[in-house]
mmCIF file with all atom_site columns, C-alpha atoms in Angstrom:
data_model
loop_
_atom_site.group_PDB
_atom_site.id
_atom_site.type_symbol
_atom_site.label_atom_id
_atom_site.label_alt_id
_atom_site.label_comp_id
_atom_site.label_asym_id
_atom_site.label_entity_id
_atom_site.label_seq_id
_atom_site.pdbx_PDB_ins_code
_atom_site.Cartn_x
_atom_site.Cartn_y
_atom_site.Cartn_z
_atom_site.occupancy
_atom_site.B_iso_or_equiv
_atom_site.pdbx_formal_charge
_atom_site.auth_seq_id
_atom_site.auth_comp_id
_atom_site.auth_asym_id
_atom_site.auth_atom_id
_atom_site.pdbx_PDB_model_num
ATOM 1  C CA . UNK A 1 1  ? 12.785  -20.246 16.831 1.00 65.00 ? 1  UNK A CA 1
ATOM 2  C CA . UNK A 1 2  ? 9.115   -21.507 17.438 1.00 70.00 ? 2  UNK A CA 1
ATOM 3  C CA . UNK A 1 3  ? 8.613   -25.237 17.051 1.00 79.00 ? 3  UNK A CA 1
ATOM 4  C CA . UNK A 1 4  ? 6.531   -26.483 13.940 1.00 83.00 ? 4  UNK A CA 1
ATOM 5  C CA . UNK A 1 5  ? 3.771   -27.161 16.551 1.00 83.00 ? 5  UNK A CA 1
ATOM 6  C CA . UNK A 1 6  ? 3.600   -23.789 17.675 1.00 81.00 ? 6  UNK A CA 1
ATOM 7  C CA . UNK A 1 7  ? 3.665   -22.278 14.277 1.00 82.00 ? 7  UNK A CA 1
ATOM 8  C CA . UNK A 1 8  ? 0.791   -24.771 12.853 1.00 87.00 ? 8  UNK A CA 1
ATOM 9  C CA . UNK A 1 9  ? -1.414  -24.056 15.840 1.00 87.00 ? 9  UNK A CA 1
ATOM 10 C CA . UNK A 1 10 ? -1.045  -20.257 15.291 1.00 86.00 ? 10 UNK A CA 1
ATOM 11 C CA . UNK A 1 11 ? -1.552  -20.747 11.702 1.00 88.00 ? 11 UNK A CA 1
ATOM 12 C CA . UNK A 1 12 ? -4.939  -22.342 12.627 1.00 91.00 ? 12 UNK A CA 1
ATOM 13 C CA . UNK A 1 13 ? -5.770  -19.456 14.817 1.00 92.00 ? 13 UNK A CA 1
ATOM 14 C CA . UNK A 1 14 ? -5.097  -16.964 11.972 1.00 91.00 ? 14 UNK A CA 1
ATOM 15 C CA . UNK A 1 15 ? -7.252  -18.958 9.574  1.00 93.00 ? 15 UNK A CA 1
ATOM 16 C CA . UNK A 1 16 ? -10.153 -19.036 12.116 1.00 95.00 ? 16 UNK A CA 1
ATOM 17 C CA . UNK A 1 17 ? -9.722  -15.275 12.928 1.00 95.00 ? 17 UNK A CA 1
ATOM 18 C CA . UNK A 1 18 ? -9.975  -14.540 9.190  1.00 95.00 ? 18 UNK A CA 1
ATOM 19 C CA . UNK A 1 19 ? -13.250 -16.634 8.814  1.00 96.00 ? 19 UNK A CA 1
ATOM 20 C CA . UNK A 1 20 ? -14.813 -14.836 11.866 1.00 97.00 ? 20 UNK A CA 1
ATOM 21 C CA . UNK A 1 21 ? -13.472 -11.204 11.467 1.00 97.00 ? 21 UNK A CA 1
ATOM 22 C CA . UNK A 1 22 ? -13.387 -8.610  8.495  1.00 97.00 ? 22 UNK A CA 1
ATOM 23 C CA . UNK A 1 23 ? -10.432 -6.907  10.038 1.00 97.00 ? 23 UNK A CA 1
ATOM 24 C CA . UNK A 1 24 ? -7.998  -7.858  13.168 1.00 95.00 ? 24 UNK A CA 1
ATOM 25 C CA . UNK A 1 25 ? -4.873  -7.128  14.491 1.00 94.00 ? 25 UNK A CA 1
ATOM 26 C CA . UNK A 1 26 ? -2.312  -9.350  16.265 1.00 90.00 ? 26 UNK A CA 1
ATOM 27 C CA . UNK A 1 27 ? -3.827  -8.547  19.405 1.00 93.00 ? 27 UNK A CA 1
ATOM 28 C CA . UNK A 1 28 ? -6.550  -10.662 18.350 1.00 94.00 ? 28 UNK A CA 1
ATOM 29 C CA . UNK A 1 29 ? -4.191  -13.696 17.605 1.00 90.00 ? 29 UNK A CA 1
ATOM 30 C CA . UNK A 1 30 ? -2.393  -13.250 20.646 1.00 88.00 ? 30 UNK A CA 1
ATOM 31 C CA . UNK A 1 31 ? -6.104  -13.103 22.549 1.00 92.00 ? 31 UNK A CA 1
ATOM 32 C CA . UNK A 1 32 ? -6.778  -16.439 20.926 1.00 92.00 ? 32 UNK A CA 1
ATOM 33 C CA . UNK A 1 33 ? -3.394  -17.860 21.559 1.00 87.00 ? 33 UNK A CA 1
ATOM 34 C CA . UNK A 1 34 ? -3.769  -17.310 25.337 1.00 87.00 ? 34 UNK A CA 1
ATOM 35 C CA . UNK A 1 35 ? -7.119  -19.171 25.121 1.00 91.00 ? 35 UNK A CA 1
ATOM 36 C CA . UNK A 1 36 ? -5.026  -22.363 24.243 1.00 87.00 ? 36 UNK A CA 1
ATOM 37 C CA . UNK A 1 37 ? -2.630  -24.711 25.830 1.00 83.00 ? 37 UNK A CA 1
ATOM 38 C CA . UNK A 1 38 ? 0.074   -23.239 23.743 1.00 77.00 ? 38 UNK A CA 1
ATOM 39 C CA . UNK A 1 39 ? 3.026   -21.703 25.532 1.00 70.00 ? 39 UNK A CA 1
ATOM 40 C CA . UNK A 1 40 ? 3.163   -18.199 24.654 1.00 64.00 ? 40 UNK A CA 1
ATOM 41 C CA . UNK A 1 41 ? 6.408   -17.997 22.569 1.00 58.00 ? 41 UNK A CA 1
ATOM 42 C CA . UNK A 1 42 ? 9.123   -15.981 23.942 1.00 56.00 ? 42 UNK A CA 1
ATOM 43 C CA . UNK A 1 43 ? 9.498   -14.003 20.665 1.00 57.00 ? 43 UNK A CA 1
ATOM 44 C CA . UNK A 1 44 ? 6.054   -12.453 19.977 1.00 63.00 ? 44 UNK A CA 1
ATOM 45 C CA . UNK A 1 45 ? 7.436   -11.206 16.743 1.00 67.00 ? 45 UNK A CA 1
ATOM 46 C CA . UNK A 1 46 ? 6.958   -14.598 15.363 1.00 71.00 ? 46 UNK A CA 1
ATOM 47 C CA . UNK A 1 47 ? 3.288   -13.851 14.764 1.00 73.00 ? 47 UNK A CA 1
ATOM 48 C CA . UNK A 1 48 ? 4.103   -11.408 11.909 1.00 75.00 ? 48 UNK A CA 1
ATOM 49 C CA . UNK A 1 49 ? 5.869   -13.920 9.824  1.00 80.00 ? 49 UNK A CA 1
ATOM 50 C CA . UNK A 1 50 ? 3.034   -15.982 10.152 1.00 79.00 ? 50 UNK A CA 1
ATOM 51 C CA . UNK A 1 51 ? 0.737   -13.392 9.125  1.00 79.00 ? 51 UNK A CA 1
ATOM 52 C CA . UNK A 1 52 ? 2.917   -12.831 5.997  1.00 79.00 ? 52 UNK A CA 1
ATOM 53 C CA . UNK A 1 53 ? 3.141   -16.104 4.975  1.00 81.00 ? 53 UNK A CA 1
ATOM 54 C CA . UNK A 1 54 ? -0.457  -16.439 5.057  1.00 78.00 ? 54 UNK A CA 1
ATOM 55 C CA . UNK A 1 55 ? -1.130  -13.129 3.416  1.00 74.00 ? 55 UNK A CA 1
ATOM 56 C CA . UNK A 1 56 ? -2.055  -14.431 -0.164 1.00 75.00 ? 56 UNK A CA 1
ATOM 57 C CA . UNK A 1 57 ? -4.461  -17.165 1.147  1.00 88.00 ? 57 UNK A CA 1
ATOM 58 C CA . UNK A 1 58 ? -6.295  -15.544 4.004  1.00 91.00 ? 58 UNK A CA 1
ATOM 59 C CA . UNK A 1 59 ? -5.538  -11.961 4.831  1.00 91.00 ? 59 UNK A CA 1
ATOM 60 C CA . UNK A 1 60 ? -3.793  -8.909  3.516  1.00 90.00 ? 60 UNK A CA 1
ATOM 61 C CA . UNK A 1 61 ? -2.464  -5.563  5.287  1.00 88.00 ? 61 UNK A CA 1
ATOM 62 C CA . UNK A 1 62 ? -4.270  -2.465  5.144  1.00 91.00 ? 62 UNK A CA 1
ATOM 63 C CA . UNK A 1 63 ? -2.113  0.135   3.968  1.00 91.00 ? 63 UNK A CA 1
ATOM 64 C CA . UNK A 1 64 ? -1.140  2.550   6.213  1.00 94.00 ? 64 UNK A CA 1
ATOM 65 C CA . UNK A 1 65 ? -3.903  1.544   8.879  1.00 96.00 ? 65 UNK A CA 1
ATOM 66 C CA . UNK A 1 66 ? -2.714  1.033   12.392 1.00 97.00 ? 66 UNK A CA 1
ATOM 67 C CA . UNK A 1 67 ? -4.133  1.028   15.657 1.00 97.00 ? 67 UNK A CA 1
ATOM 68 C CA . UNK A 1 68 ? -2.778  1.227   19.172 1.00 97.00 ? 68 UNK A CA 1
ATOM 69 C CA . UNK A 1 69 ? -2.268  -1.918  20.709 1.00 96.00 ? 69 UNK A CA 1
ATOM 70 C CA . UNK A 1 70 ? -4.326  -3.114  23.692 1.00 95.00 ? 70 UNK A CA 1
ATOM 71 C CA . UNK A 1 71 ? -1.826  -5.441  25.040 1.00 91.00 ? 71 UNK A CA 1
ATOM 72 C CA . UNK A 1 72 ? -0.190  -4.129  28.047 1.00 91.00 ? 72 UNK A CA 1
ATOM 73 C CA . UNK A 1 73 ? 3.251   -4.966  26.935 1.00 87.00 ? 73 UNK A CA 1
ATOM 74 C CA . UNK A 1 74 ? 2.967   -3.193  23.953 1.00 89.00 ? 74 UNK A CA 1
ATOM 75 C CA . UNK A 1 75 ? 2.616   0.215   25.814 1.00 94.00 ? 75 UNK A CA 1
ATOM 76 C CA . UNK A 1 76 ? -0.163  1.267   23.127 1.00 95.00 ? 76 UNK A CA 1
ATOM 77 C CA . UNK A 1 77 ? 2.291   1.318   20.317 1.00 94.00 ? 77 UNK A CA 1
ATOM 78 C CA . UNK A 1 78 ? 0.705   1.164   16.750 1.00 96.00 ? 78 UNK A CA 1
ATOM 79 C CA . UNK A 1 79 ? 0.264   -2.319  15.513 1.00 94.00 ? 79 UNK A CA 1
ATOM 80 C CA . UNK A 1 80 ? -0.782  -3.273  11.797 1.00 93.00 ? 80 UNK A CA 1
ATOM 81 C CA . UNK A 1 81 ? -4.489  -3.856  10.840 1.00 96.00 ? 81 UNK A CA 1
ATOM 82 C CA . UNK A 1 82 ? -5.252  -6.822  8.568  1.00 93.00 ? 82 UNK A CA 1
ATOM 83 C CA . UNK A 1 83 ? -8.177  -7.561  6.402  1.00 95.00 ? 83 UNK A CA 1
ATOM 84 C CA . UNK A 1 84 ? -9.604  -11.053 6.067  1.00 96.00 ? 84 UNK A CA 1
ATOM 85 C CA . UNK A 1 85 ? -9.937  -12.485 2.323  1.00 94.00 ? 85 UNK A CA 1
ATOM 86 C CA . UNK A 1 86 ? -12.265 -14.998 3.643  1.00 94.00 ? 86 UNK A CA 1
ATOM 87 C CA . UNK A 1 87 ? -15.367 -13.131 4.511  1.00 90.00 ? 87 UNK A CA 1
#
């Protein structure tokens, strides 16, 4: 499990992305995480629960809208596109 410090930092990143972009994916979240001093969490699946937890406040899934991930470790698999509710 991720530490509370890590989760809170990623929540802040998601909030900033929702203020800056109309649509985004977890690729955008991980790109921002990589710019910080945060240690990249071993379980990258931790990002989705954070998005779902913030969904009512900041963002929502766009149903049936997926794009290929740009992250090398994802090998182009489809990832969910999220819509900001803050813009």
